[in-house]
Amino acid sequence: ESKTYQGLVYAVYAGGDDVFLIGPWDRMPGLAVSIRDDFQRYTGQHPKTHLSAGLAFIGGKYPIYQAAADAKDALGQAKDLTGKEAFSFLGTAWKWTDFEKVLAKHNRLNHLVGGKQSEAEGLEGPQAILQILRQLAQDEADKARRHKGRPVWGPWMWQGAYMLWRMADRNKTAQPELAKAILEVRNELDANHYQEINQWGAAARWTQLEVR
């Protein structure tokens, strides 16, 4: 697996219990998960050992010292989460177990909208599904969560379900495999009452950044 990152990731600092790495943004989430898994194996899954990380997005001419400050802020966000043991990504601190779900959803969406010749061997689905999921997560679910602390029933849920159903229905004849994949997303959201819509929203944003 180290070959995946060979020649792409640069260690600016590694000492004590801190590591500061720079690399292609699309490789860094996978590297973070890999480091966390290696750490867990090294400690024998000891419950009192924790590892937190934060990812900051920077441009090619961005000063390294400012990148370090941004990464420190992201790390602080992860450490502020109750119990720590978290990863800050796209402005949100995720428990590692939750981030692994975000990663899985991202892989599904990447396959859904990717081209046939892409690395994901995608279904060439409409990228509009990404915006629908982001809108549900950002505009509606966040409002409900701020008021109740969790997603609550409301028009945004069945509006989202309807939009995804219409998208699947438009593709059921020409692209049945694509229609099935879209319905699977819709049905999964419905089955757990949209409790993971924030994960779908983050996965959709991640996918948008990769395919744009």
mmCIF file with all atom_site columns, C-alpha atoms in Angstrom:
data_model
loop_
_atom_site.group_PDB
_atom_site.id
_atom_site.type_symbol
_atom_site.label_atom_id
_atom_site.label_alt_id
_atom_site.label_comp_id
_atom_site.label_asym_id
_atom_site.label_entity_id
_atom_site.label_seq_id
_atom_site.pdbx_PDB_ins_code
_atom_site.Cartn_x
_atom_site.Cartn_y
_atom_site.Cartn_z
_atom_site.occupancy
_atom_site.B_iso_or_equiv
_atom_site.pdbx_formal_charge
_atom_site.auth_seq_id
_atom_site.auth_comp_id
_atom_site.auth_asym_id
_atom_site.auth_atom_id
_atom_site.pdbx_PDB_model_num
ATOM 1   C CA . GLU A 1 1   ? 0.000   0.000  0.000   1.00 0.00 ? 1   GLU A CA 1
ATOM 2   C CA . SER A 1 2   ? 2.950   2.345  0.529   1.00 0.00 ? 2   SER A CA 1
ATOM 3   C CA . LYS A 1 3   ? 3.420   2.442  -3.259  1.00 0.00 ? 3   LYS A CA 1
ATOM 4   C CA . THR A 1 4   ? 0.089   4.272  -3.478  1.00 0.00 ? 4   THR A CA 1
ATOM 5   C CA . TYR A 1 5   ? 1.708   7.273  -1.783  1.00 0.00 ? 5   TYR A CA 1
ATOM 6   C CA . GLN A 1 6   ? 5.332   6.836  -2.875  1.00 0.00 ? 6   GLN A CA 1
ATOM 7   C CA . GLY A 1 7   ? 6.717   10.059 -4.343  1.00 0.00 ? 7   GLY A CA 1
ATOM 8   C CA . LEU A 1 8   ? 3.463   11.911 -3.644  1.00 0.00 ? 8   LEU A CA 1
ATOM 9   C CA . VAL A 1 9   ? 3.503   12.579 0.106   1.00 0.00 ? 9   VAL A CA 1
ATOM 10  C CA . TYR A 1 10  ? 6.115   14.783 1.775   1.00 0.00 ? 10  TYR A CA 1
ATOM 11  C CA . ALA A 1 11  ? 6.766   14.685 5.528   1.00 0.00 ? 11  ALA A CA 1
ATOM 12  C CA . VAL A 1 12  ? 7.359   18.263 6.689   1.00 0.00 ? 12  VAL A CA 1
ATOM 13  C CA . TYR A 1 13  ? 7.587   17.237 10.326  1.00 0.00 ? 13  TYR A CA 1
ATOM 14  C CA . ALA A 1 14  ? 7.422   13.959 12.236  1.00 0.00 ? 14  ALA A CA 1
ATOM 15  C CA . GLY A 1 15  ? 8.377   13.863 15.882  1.00 0.00 ? 15  GLY A CA 1
ATOM 16  C CA . GLY A 1 16  ? 6.925   13.005 19.277  1.00 0.00 ? 16  GLY A CA 1
ATOM 17  C CA . ASP A 1 17  ? 3.257   12.367 18.720  1.00 0.00 ? 17  ASP A CA 1
ATOM 18  C CA . ASP A 1 18  ? 2.804   14.822 15.821  1.00 0.00 ? 18  ASP A CA 1
ATOM 19  C CA . VAL A 1 19  ? 3.088   14.363 12.064  1.00 0.00 ? 19  VAL A CA 1
ATOM 20  C CA . PHE A 1 20  ? 2.629   17.048 9.395   1.00 0.00 ? 20  PHE A CA 1
ATOM 21  C CA . LEU A 1 21  ? 2.309   15.711 5.848   1.00 0.00 ? 21  LEU A CA 1
ATOM 22  C CA . ILE A 1 22  ? 1.728   17.381 2.479   1.00 0.00 ? 22  ILE A CA 1
ATOM 23  C CA . GLY A 1 23  ? 0.373   15.528 -0.525  1.00 0.00 ? 23  GLY A CA 1
ATOM 24  C CA . PRO A 1 24  ? -2.367  15.391 -3.185  1.00 0.00 ? 24  PRO A CA 1
ATOM 25  C CA . TRP A 1 25  ? -5.626  16.148 -1.423  1.00 0.00 ? 25  TRP A CA 1
ATOM 26  C CA . ASP A 1 26  ? -7.454  13.180 -2.964  1.00 0.00 ? 26  ASP A CA 1
ATOM 27  C CA . ARG A 1 27  ? -4.898  10.710 -1.569  1.00 0.00 ? 27  ARG A CA 1
ATOM 28  C CA . MET A 1 28  ? -4.708  12.130 1.939   1.00 0.00 ? 28  MET A CA 1
ATOM 29  C CA . PRO A 1 29  ? -8.026  10.831 3.363   1.00 0.00 ? 29  PRO A CA 1
ATOM 30  C CA . GLY A 1 30  ? -7.067  7.274  2.426   1.00 0.00 ? 30  GLY A CA 1
ATOM 31  C CA . LEU A 1 31  ? -3.614  7.796  3.919   1.00 0.00 ? 31  LEU A CA 1
ATOM 32  C CA . ALA A 1 32  ? -5.145  9.109  7.147   1.00 0.00 ? 32  ALA A CA 1
ATOM 33  C CA . VAL A 1 33  ? -7.326  6.005  7.467   1.00 0.00 ? 33  VAL A CA 1
ATOM 34  C CA . SER A 1 34  ? -4.325  3.780  6.727   1.00 0.00 ? 34  SER A CA 1
ATOM 35  C CA . ILE A 1 35  ? -2.229  5.480  9.429   1.00 0.00 ? 35  ILE A CA 1
ATOM 36  C CA . ARG A 1 36  ? -5.068  5.177  11.913  1.00 0.00 ? 36  ARG A CA 1
ATOM 37  C CA . ASP A 1 37  ? -5.504  1.465  11.136  1.00 0.00 ? 37  ASP A CA 1
ATOM 38  C CA . ASP A 1 38  ? -1.759  0.851  11.503  1.00 0.00 ? 38  ASP A CA 1
ATOM 39  C CA . PHE A 1 39  ? -1.781  2.712  14.818  1.00 0.00 ? 39  PHE A CA 1
ATOM 40  C CA . GLN A 1 40  ? -4.676  0.605  16.072  1.00 0.00 ? 40  GLN A CA 1
ATOM 41  C CA . ARG A 1 41  ? -2.831  -2.588 15.186  1.00 0.00 ? 41  ARG A CA 1
ATOM 42  C CA . TYR A 1 42  ? 0.375   -1.312 16.805  1.00 0.00 ? 42  TYR A CA 1
ATOM 43  C CA . THR A 1 43  ? -1.418  -0.548 20.080  1.00 0.00 ? 43  THR A CA 1
ATOM 44  C CA . GLY A 1 44  ? -3.418  -3.759 20.018  1.00 0.00 ? 44  GLY A CA 1
ATOM 45  C CA . GLN A 1 45  ? -6.698  -1.797 19.831  1.00 0.00 ? 45  GLN A CA 1
ATOM 46  C CA . HIS A 1 46  ? -5.990  -0.384 23.295  1.00 0.00 ? 46  HIS A CA 1
ATOM 47  C CA . PRO A 1 47  ? -9.032  1.699  24.325  1.00 0.00 ? 47  PRO A CA 1
ATOM 48  C CA . LYS A 1 48  ? -6.977  4.414  26.012  1.00 0.00 ? 48  LYS A CA 1
ATOM 49  C CA . THR A 1 49  ? -4.838  5.251  23.003  1.00 0.00 ? 49  THR A CA 1
ATOM 50  C CA . HIS A 1 50  ? -6.239  7.783  20.558  1.00 0.00 ? 50  HIS A CA 1
ATOM 51  C CA . LEU A 1 51  ? -5.295  9.219  17.210  1.00 0.00 ? 51  LEU A CA 1
ATOM 52  C CA . SER A 1 52  ? -6.818  12.358 15.743  1.00 0.00 ? 52  SER A CA 1
ATOM 53  C CA . ALA A 1 53  ? -6.074  14.080 12.430  1.00 0.00 ? 53  ALA A CA 1
ATOM 54  C CA . GLY A 1 54  ? -7.125  17.065 10.363  1.00 0.00 ? 54  GLY A CA 1
ATOM 55  C CA . LEU A 1 55  ? -6.948  17.765 6.626   1.00 0.00 ? 55  LEU A CA 1
ATOM 56  C CA . ALA A 1 56  ? -6.513  21.303 5.286   1.00 0.00 ? 56  ALA A CA 1
ATOM 57  C CA . PHE A 1 57  ? -6.917  22.116 1.582   1.00 0.00 ? 57  PHE A CA 1
ATOM 58  C CA . ILE A 1 58  ? -4.219  24.384 0.154   1.00 0.00 ? 58  ILE A CA 1
ATOM 59  C CA . GLY A 1 59  ? -3.164  25.638 -3.290  1.00 0.00 ? 59  GLY A CA 1
ATOM 60  C CA . GLY A 1 60  ? 0.169   25.223 -5.025  1.00 0.00 ? 60  GLY A CA 1
ATOM 61  C CA . LYS A 1 61  ? 1.544   28.636 -3.996  1.00 0.00 ? 61  LYS A CA 1
ATOM 62  C CA . TYR A 1 62  ? 0.068   28.597 -0.503  1.00 0.00 ? 62  TYR A CA 1
ATOM 63  C CA . PRO A 1 63  ? 2.726   29.325 2.187   1.00 0.00 ? 63  PRO A CA 1
ATOM 64  C CA . ILE A 1 64  ? 3.753   26.226 4.106   1.00 0.00 ? 64  ILE A CA 1
ATOM 65  C CA . TYR A 1 65  ? 3.621   28.055 7.432   1.00 0.00 ? 65  TYR A CA 1
ATOM 66  C CA . GLN A 1 66  ? -0.003  29.012 6.766   1.00 0.00 ? 66  GLN A CA 1
ATOM 67  C CA . ALA A 1 67  ? -0.800  25.459 5.679   1.00 0.00 ? 67  ALA A CA 1
ATOM 68  C CA . ALA A 1 68  ? 0.612   24.261 8.996   1.00 0.00 ? 68  ALA A CA 1
ATOM 69  C CA . ALA A 1 69  ? -1.630  26.721 10.866  1.00 0.00 ? 69  ALA A CA 1
ATOM 70  C CA . ASP A 1 70  ? -4.690  25.583 8.886   1.00 0.00 ? 70  ASP A CA 1
ATOM 71  C CA . ALA A 1 71  ? -3.872  21.938 9.546   1.00 0.00 ? 71  ALA A CA 1
ATOM 72  C CA . LYS A 1 72  ? -3.455  22.703 13.253  1.00 0.00 ? 72  LYS A CA 1
ATOM 73  C CA . ASP A 1 73  ? -6.911  24.313 13.302  1.00 0.00 ? 73  ASP A CA 1
ATOM 74  C CA . ALA A 1 74  ? -8.394  21.243 11.596  1.00 0.00 ? 74  ALA A CA 1
ATOM 75  C CA . LEU A 1 75  ? -6.653  18.988 14.099  1.00 0.00 ? 75  LEU A CA 1
ATOM 76  C CA . GLY A 1 76  ? -8.007  21.106 16.945  1.00 0.00 ? 76  GLY A CA 1
ATOM 77  C CA . GLN A 1 77  ? -11.516 20.613 15.587  1.00 0.00 ? 77  GLN A CA 1
ATOM 78  C CA . ALA A 1 78  ? -11.000 16.837 15.636  1.00 0.00 ? 78  ALA A CA 1
ATOM 79  C CA . LYS A 1 79  ? -9.612  16.924 19.179  1.00 0.00 ? 79  LYS A CA 1
ATOM 80  C CA . ASP A 1 80  ? -12.542 19.025 20.380  1.00 0.00 ? 80  ASP A CA 1
ATOM 81  C CA . LEU A 1 81  ? -14.944 16.213 19.511  1.00 0.00 ? 81  LEU A CA 1
ATOM 82  C CA . THR A 1 82  ? -16.028 14.312 22.598  1.00 0.00 ? 82  THR A CA 1
ATOM 83  C CA . GLY A 1 83  ? -13.643 11.411 23.128  1.00 0.00 ? 83  GLY A CA 1
ATOM 84  C CA . LYS A 1 84  ? -11.305 12.686 20.399  1.00 0.00 ? 84  LYS A CA 1
ATOM 85  C CA . GLU A 1 85  ? -10.313 9.766  18.104  1.00 0.00 ? 85  GLU A CA 1
ATOM 86  C CA . ALA A 1 86  ? -11.549 11.763 15.112  1.00 0.00 ? 86  ALA A CA 1
ATOM 87  C CA . PHE A 1 87  ? -10.665 13.114 11.669  1.00 0.00 ? 87  PHE A CA 1
ATOM 88  C CA . SER A 1 88  ? -11.512 16.642 10.513  1.00 0.00 ? 88  SER A CA 1
ATOM 89  C CA . PHE A 1 89  ? -12.461 16.648 6.826   1.00 0.00 ? 89  PHE A CA 1
ATOM 90  C CA . LEU A 1 90  ? -14.304 19.271 4.773   1.00 0.00 ? 90  LEU A CA 1
ATOM 91  C CA . GLY A 1 91  ? -14.924 21.372 7.848   1.00 0.00 ? 91  GLY A CA 1
ATOM 92  C CA . THR A 1 92  ? -16.486 18.612 9.962   1.00 0.00 ? 92  THR A CA 1
ATOM 93  C CA . ALA A 1 93  ? -14.942 16.445 12.667  1.00 0.00 ? 93  ALA A CA 1
ATOM 94  C CA . TRP A 1 94  ? -15.826 12.773 12.196  1.00 0.00 ? 94  TRP A CA 1
ATOM 95  C CA . LYS A 1 95  ? -15.277 9.830  14.469  1.00 0.00 ? 95  LYS A CA 1
ATOM 96  C CA . TRP A 1 96  ? -13.112 7.396  12.523  1.00 0.00 ? 96  TRP A CA 1
ATOM 97  C CA . THR A 1 97  ? -15.946 4.869  12.326  1.00 0.00 ? 97  THR A CA 1
ATOM 98  C CA . ASP A 1 98  ? -18.233 7.544  10.863  1.00 0.00 ? 98  ASP A CA 1
ATOM 99  C CA . PHE A 1 99  ? -15.568 8.744  8.431   1.00 0.00 ? 99  PHE A CA 1
ATOM 100 C CA . GLU A 1 100 ? -15.170 5.203  7.129   1.00 0.00 ? 100 GLU A CA 1
ATOM 101 C CA . LYS A 1 101 ? -18.892 5.349  6.297   1.00 0.00 ? 101 LYS A CA 1
ATOM 102 C CA . VAL A 1 102 ? -18.337 8.678  4.506   1.00 0.00 ? 102 VAL A CA 1
ATOM 103 C CA . LEU A 1 103 ? -15.525 7.037  2.543   1.00 0.00 ? 103 LEU A CA 1
ATOM 104 C CA . ALA A 1 104 ? -17.760 4.118  1.563   1.00 0.00 ? 104 ALA A CA 1
ATOM 105 C CA . LYS A 1 105 ? -20.517 6.491  0.441   1.00 0.00 ? 105 LYS A CA 1
ATOM 106 C CA . HIS A 1 106 ? -17.999 8.533  -1.532  1.00 0.00 ? 106 HIS A CA 1
ATOM 107 C CA . ASN A 1 107 ? -16.826 5.409  -3.355  1.00 0.00 ? 107 ASN A CA 1
ATOM 108 C CA . ARG A 1 108 ? -20.439 4.575  -4.238  1.00 0.00 ? 108 ARG A CA 1
ATOM 109 C CA . LEU A 1 109 ? -21.150 8.069  -5.540  1.00 0.00 ? 109 LEU A CA 1
ATOM 110 C CA . ASN A 1 110 ? -17.869 8.160  -7.429  1.00 0.00 ? 110 ASN A CA 1
ATOM 111 C CA . HIS A 1 111 ? -18.883 4.939  -9.157  1.00 0.00 ? 111 HIS A CA 1
ATOM 112 C CA . LEU A 1 112 ? -22.380 6.270  -9.784  1.00 0.00 ? 112 LEU A CA 1
ATOM 113 C CA . VAL A 1 113 ? -21.331 9.475  -11.586 1.00 0.00 ? 113 VAL A CA 1
ATOM 114 C CA . GLY A 1 114 ? -17.939 8.387  -12.963 1.00 0.00 ? 114 GLY A CA 1
ATOM 115 C CA . GLY A 1 115 ? -17.296 7.625  -16.619 1.00 0.00 ? 115 GLY A CA 1
ATOM 116 C CA . LYS A 1 116 ? -16.776 4.180  -18.102 1.00 0.00 ? 116 LYS A CA 1
ATOM 117 C CA . GLN A 1 117 ? -13.112 4.951  -18.702 1.00 0.00 ? 117 GLN A CA 1
ATOM 118 C CA . SER A 1 118 ? -12.526 6.430  -15.257 1.00 0.00 ? 118 SER A CA 1
ATOM 119 C CA . GLU A 1 119 ? -10.597 4.744  -12.470 1.00 0.00 ? 119 GLU A CA 1
ATOM 120 C CA . ALA A 1 120 ? -13.924 4.046  -10.761 1.00 0.00 ? 120 ALA A CA 1
ATOM 121 C CA . GLU A 1 121 ? -15.397 2.374  -13.900 1.00 0.00 ? 121 GLU A CA 1
ATOM 122 C CA . GLY A 1 122 ? -18.479 4.462  -13.319 1.00 0.00 ? 122 GLY A CA 1
ATOM 123 C CA . LEU A 1 123 ? -22.094 4.358  -14.458 1.00 0.00 ? 123 LEU A CA 1
ATOM 124 C CA . GLU A 1 124 ? -21.961 7.855  -16.024 1.00 0.00 ? 124 GLU A CA 1
ATOM 125 C CA . GLY A 1 125 ? -24.877 9.004  -13.889 1.00 0.00 ? 125 GLY A CA 1
ATOM 126 C CA . PRO A 1 126 ? -26.037 12.628 -13.587 1.00 0.00 ? 126 PRO A CA 1
ATOM 127 C CA . GLN A 1 127 ? -23.945 14.776 -11.281 1.00 0.00 ? 127 GLN A CA 1
ATOM 128 C CA . ALA A 1 128 ? -27.189 16.418 -10.202 1.00 0.00 ? 128 ALA A CA 1
ATOM 129 C CA . ILE A 1 129 ? -27.522 13.676 -7.580  1.00 0.00 ? 129 ILE A CA 1
ATOM 130 C CA . LEU A 1 130 ? -24.481 15.119 -5.823  1.00 0.00 ? 130 LEU A CA 1
ATOM 131 C CA . GLN A 1 131 ? -26.073 18.543 -5.570  1.00 0.00 ? 131 GLN A CA 1
ATOM 132 C CA . ILE A 1 132 ? -29.353 17.047 -4.356  1.00 0.00 ? 132 ILE A CA 1
ATOM 133 C CA . LEU A 1 133 ? -27.571 15.241 -1.525  1.00 0.00 ? 133 LEU A CA 1
ATOM 134 C CA . ARG A 1 134 ? -25.555 18.334 -0.614  1.00 0.00 ? 134 ARG A CA 1
ATOM 135 C CA . GLN A 1 135 ? -28.673 20.487 -0.586  1.00 0.00 ? 135 GLN A CA 1
ATOM 136 C CA . LEU A 1 136 ? -30.537 18.026 1.625   1.00 0.00 ? 136 LEU A CA 1
ATOM 137 C CA . ALA A 1 137 ? -27.604 17.901 4.054   1.00 0.00 ? 137 ALA A CA 1
ATOM 138 C CA . GLN A 1 138 ? -26.793 21.594 4.111   1.00 0.00 ? 138 GLN A CA 1
ATOM 139 C CA . ASP A 1 139 ? -30.027 23.493 3.625   1.00 0.00 ? 139 ASP A CA 1
ATOM 140 C CA . GLU A 1 140 ? -32.572 21.271 5.303   1.00 0.00 ? 140 GLU A CA 1
ATOM 141 C CA . ALA A 1 141 ? -31.046 18.683 7.621   1.00 0.00 ? 141 ALA A CA 1
ATOM 142 C CA . ASP A 1 142 ? -28.719 21.212 9.246   1.00 0.00 ? 142 ASP A CA 1
ATOM 143 C CA . LYS A 1 143 ? -31.649 23.508 10.010  1.00 0.00 ? 143 LYS A CA 1
ATOM 144 C CA . ALA A 1 144 ? -33.508 20.648 11.673  1.00 0.00 ? 144 ALA A CA 1
ATOM 145 C CA . ARG A 1 145 ? -30.396 19.513 13.540  1.00 0.00 ? 145 ARG A CA 1
ATOM 146 C CA . ARG A 1 146 ? -29.780 22.995 14.924  1.00 0.00 ? 146 ARG A CA 1
ATOM 147 C CA . HIS A 1 147 ? -33.299 23.063 16.350  1.00 0.00 ? 147 HIS A CA 1
ATOM 148 C CA . LYS A 1 148 ? -33.625 19.476 17.549  1.00 0.00 ? 148 LYS A CA 1
ATOM 149 C CA . GLY A 1 149 ? -30.067 18.154 17.638  1.00 0.00 ? 149 GLY A CA 1
ATOM 150 C CA . ARG A 1 150 ? -30.908 15.533 15.003  1.00 0.00 ? 150 ARG A CA 1
ATOM 151 C CA . PRO A 1 151 ? -32.698 15.283 11.647  1.00 0.00 ? 151 PRO A CA 1
ATOM 152 C CA . VAL A 1 152 ? -36.451 15.482 12.128  1.00 0.00 ? 152 VAL A CA 1
ATOM 153 C CA . TRP A 1 153 ? -39.356 14.653 9.869   1.00 0.00 ? 153 TRP A CA 1
ATOM 154 C CA . GLY A 1 154 ? -40.217 17.391 7.441   1.00 0.00 ? 154 GLY A CA 1
ATOM 155 C CA . PRO A 1 155 ? -41.012 18.187 3.798   1.00 0.00 ? 155 PRO A CA 1
ATOM 156 C CA . TRP A 1 156 ? -37.322 18.133 2.859   1.00 0.00 ? 156 TRP A CA 1
ATOM 157 C CA . MET A 1 157 ? -37.243 14.356 3.411   1.00 0.00 ? 157 MET A CA 1
ATOM 158 C CA . TRP A 1 158 ? -40.002 13.414 1.007   1.00 0.00 ? 158 TRP A CA 1
ATOM 159 C CA . GLN A 1 159 ? -38.927 16.125 -1.445  1.00 0.00 ? 159 GLN A CA 1
ATOM 160 C CA . GLY A 1 160 ? -35.485 14.520 -1.552  1.00 0.00 ? 160 GLY A CA 1
ATOM 161 C CA . ALA A 1 161 ? -36.979 11.049 -1.873  1.00 0.00 ? 161 ALA A CA 1
ATOM 162 C CA . TYR A 1 162 ? -39.150 12.249 -4.758  1.00 0.00 ? 162 TYR A CA 1
ATOM 163 C CA . MET A 1 163 ? -36.250 13.922 -6.592  1.00 0.00 ? 163 MET A CA 1
ATOM 164 C CA . LEU A 1 164 ? -34.139 10.764 -6.341  1.00 0.00 ? 164 LEU A CA 1
ATOM 165 C CA . TRP A 1 165 ? -37.063 8.580  -7.441  1.00 0.00 ? 165 TRP A CA 1
ATOM 166 C CA . ARG A 1 166 ? -37.662 10.812 -10.487 1.00 0.00 ? 166 ARG A CA 1
ATOM 167 C CA . MET A 1 167 ? -33.985 10.628 -11.395 1.00 0.00 ? 167 MET A CA 1
ATOM 168 C CA . ALA A 1 168 ? -34.042 6.829  -11.173 1.00 0.00 ? 168 ALA A CA 1
ATOM 169 C CA . ASP A 1 169 ? -37.304 6.638  -13.131 1.00 0.00 ? 169 ASP A CA 1
ATOM 170 C CA . ARG A 1 170 ? -35.854 8.713  -15.988 1.00 0.00 ? 170 ARG A CA 1
ATOM 171 C CA . ASN A 1 171 ? -33.010 6.221  -16.345 1.00 0.00 ? 171 ASN A CA 1
ATOM 172 C CA . LYS A 1 172 ? -34.767 2.901  -15.692 1.00 0.00 ? 172 LYS A CA 1
ATOM 173 C CA . THR A 1 173 ? -35.153 2.002  -19.383 1.00 0.00 ? 173 THR A CA 1
ATOM 174 C CA . ALA A 1 174 ? -31.915 3.242  -20.897 1.00 0.00 ? 174 ALA A CA 1
ATOM 175 C CA . GLN A 1 175 ? -29.671 2.594  -17.867 1.00 0.00 ? 175 GLN A CA 1
ATOM 176 C CA . PRO A 1 176 ? -31.313 0.103  -15.485 1.00 0.00 ? 176 PRO A CA 1
ATOM 177 C CA . GLU A 1 177 ? -28.099 -0.436 -13.501 1.00 0.00 ? 177 GLU A CA 1
ATOM 178 C CA . LEU A 1 178 ? -27.831 3.307  -12.910 1.00 0.00 ? 178 LEU A CA 1
ATOM 179 C CA . ALA A 1 179 ? -31.492 3.539  -11.911 1.00 0.00 ? 179 ALA A CA 1
ATOM 180 C CA . LYS A 1 180 ? -30.978 0.706  -9.426  1.00 0.00 ? 180 LYS A CA 1
ATOM 181 C CA . ALA A 1 181 ? -27.957 2.462  -7.875  1.00 0.00 ? 181 ALA A CA 1
ATOM 182 C CA . ILE A 1 182 ? -29.899 5.709  -7.459  1.00 0.00 ? 182 ILE A CA 1
ATOM 183 C CA . LEU A 1 183 ? -32.823 3.890  -5.855  1.00 0.00 ? 183 LEU A CA 1
ATOM 184 C CA . GLU A 1 184 ? -30.451 2.145  -3.465  1.00 0.00 ? 184 GLU A CA 1
ATOM 185 C CA . VAL A 1 185 ? -29.271 5.543  -2.226  1.00 0.00 ? 185 VAL A CA 1
ATOM 186 C CA . ARG A 1 186 ? -32.871 6.751  -1.893  1.00 0.00 ? 186 ARG A CA 1
ATOM 187 C CA . ASN A 1 187 ? -34.023 3.625  -0.073  1.00 0.00 ? 187 ASN A CA 1
ATOM 188 C CA . GLU A 1 188 ? -31.055 3.642  2.283   1.00 0.00 ? 188 GLU A CA 1
ATOM 189 C CA . LEU A 1 189 ? -31.755 7.245  3.263   1.00 0.00 ? 189 LEU A CA 1
ATOM 190 C CA . ASP A 1 190 ? -35.393 6.401  3.880   1.00 0.00 ? 190 ASP A CA 1
ATOM 191 C CA . ALA A 1 191 ? -34.656 3.222  5.812   1.00 0.00 ? 191 ALA A CA 1
ATOM 192 C CA . ASN A 1 192 ? -32.704 5.007  8.546   1.00 0.00 ? 192 ASN A CA 1
ATOM 193 C CA . HIS A 1 193 ? -34.866 8.149  8.511   1.00 0.00 ? 193 HIS A CA 1
ATOM 194 C CA . TYR A 1 194 ? -32.105 10.299 6.989   1.00 0.00 ? 194 TYR A CA 1
ATOM 195 C CA . GLN A 1 195 ? -29.939 9.948  10.105  1.00 0.00 ? 195 GLN A CA 1
ATOM 196 C CA . GLU A 1 196 ? -26.834 9.718  7.879   1.00 0.00 ? 196 GLU A CA 1
ATOM 197 C CA . ILE A 1 197 ? -27.700 12.565 5.487   1.00 0.00 ? 197 ILE A CA 1
ATOM 198 C CA . ASN A 1 198 ? -24.704 14.538 6.781   1.00 0.00 ? 198 ASN A CA 1
ATOM 199 C CA . GLN A 1 199 ? -22.442 11.666 5.702   1.00 0.00 ? 199 GLN A CA 1
ATOM 200 C CA . TRP A 1 200 ? -24.072 11.593 2.254   1.00 0.00 ? 200 TRP A CA 1
ATOM 201 C CA . GLY A 1 201 ? -23.651 15.363 1.971   1.00 0.00 ? 201 GLY A CA 1
ATOM 202 C CA . ALA A 1 202 ? -19.938 15.181 2.766   1.00 0.00 ? 202 ALA A CA 1
ATOM 203 C CA . ALA A 1 203 ? -19.485 12.242 0.391   1.00 0.00 ? 203 ALA A CA 1
ATOM 204 C CA . ALA A 1 204 ? -21.261 14.204 -2.353  1.00 0.00 ? 204 ALA A CA 1
ATOM 205 C CA . ARG A 1 205 ? -19.042 17.270 -1.834  1.00 0.00 ? 205 ARG A CA 1
ATOM 206 C CA . TRP A 1 206 ? -15.950 15.047 -1.886  1.00 0.00 ? 206 TRP A CA 1
ATOM 207 C CA . THR A 1 207 ? -17.091 13.476 -5.147  1.00 0.00 ? 207 THR A CA 1
ATOM 208 C CA . GLN A 1 208 ? -17.817 16.885 -6.686  1.00 0.00 ? 208 GLN A CA 1
ATOM 209 C CA . LEU A 1 209 ? -14.265 17.983 -5.942  1.00 0.00 ? 209 LEU A CA 1
ATOM 210 C CA . GLU A 1 210 ? -12.889 14.901 -7.692  1.00 0.00 ? 210 GLU A CA 1
ATOM 211 C CA . VAL A 1 211 ? -15.042 14.934 -10.811 1.00 0.00 ? 211 VAL A CA 1
ATOM 212 C CA . ARG A 1 212 ? -15.194 18.669 -11.526 1.00 0.00 ? 212 ARG A CA 1
#
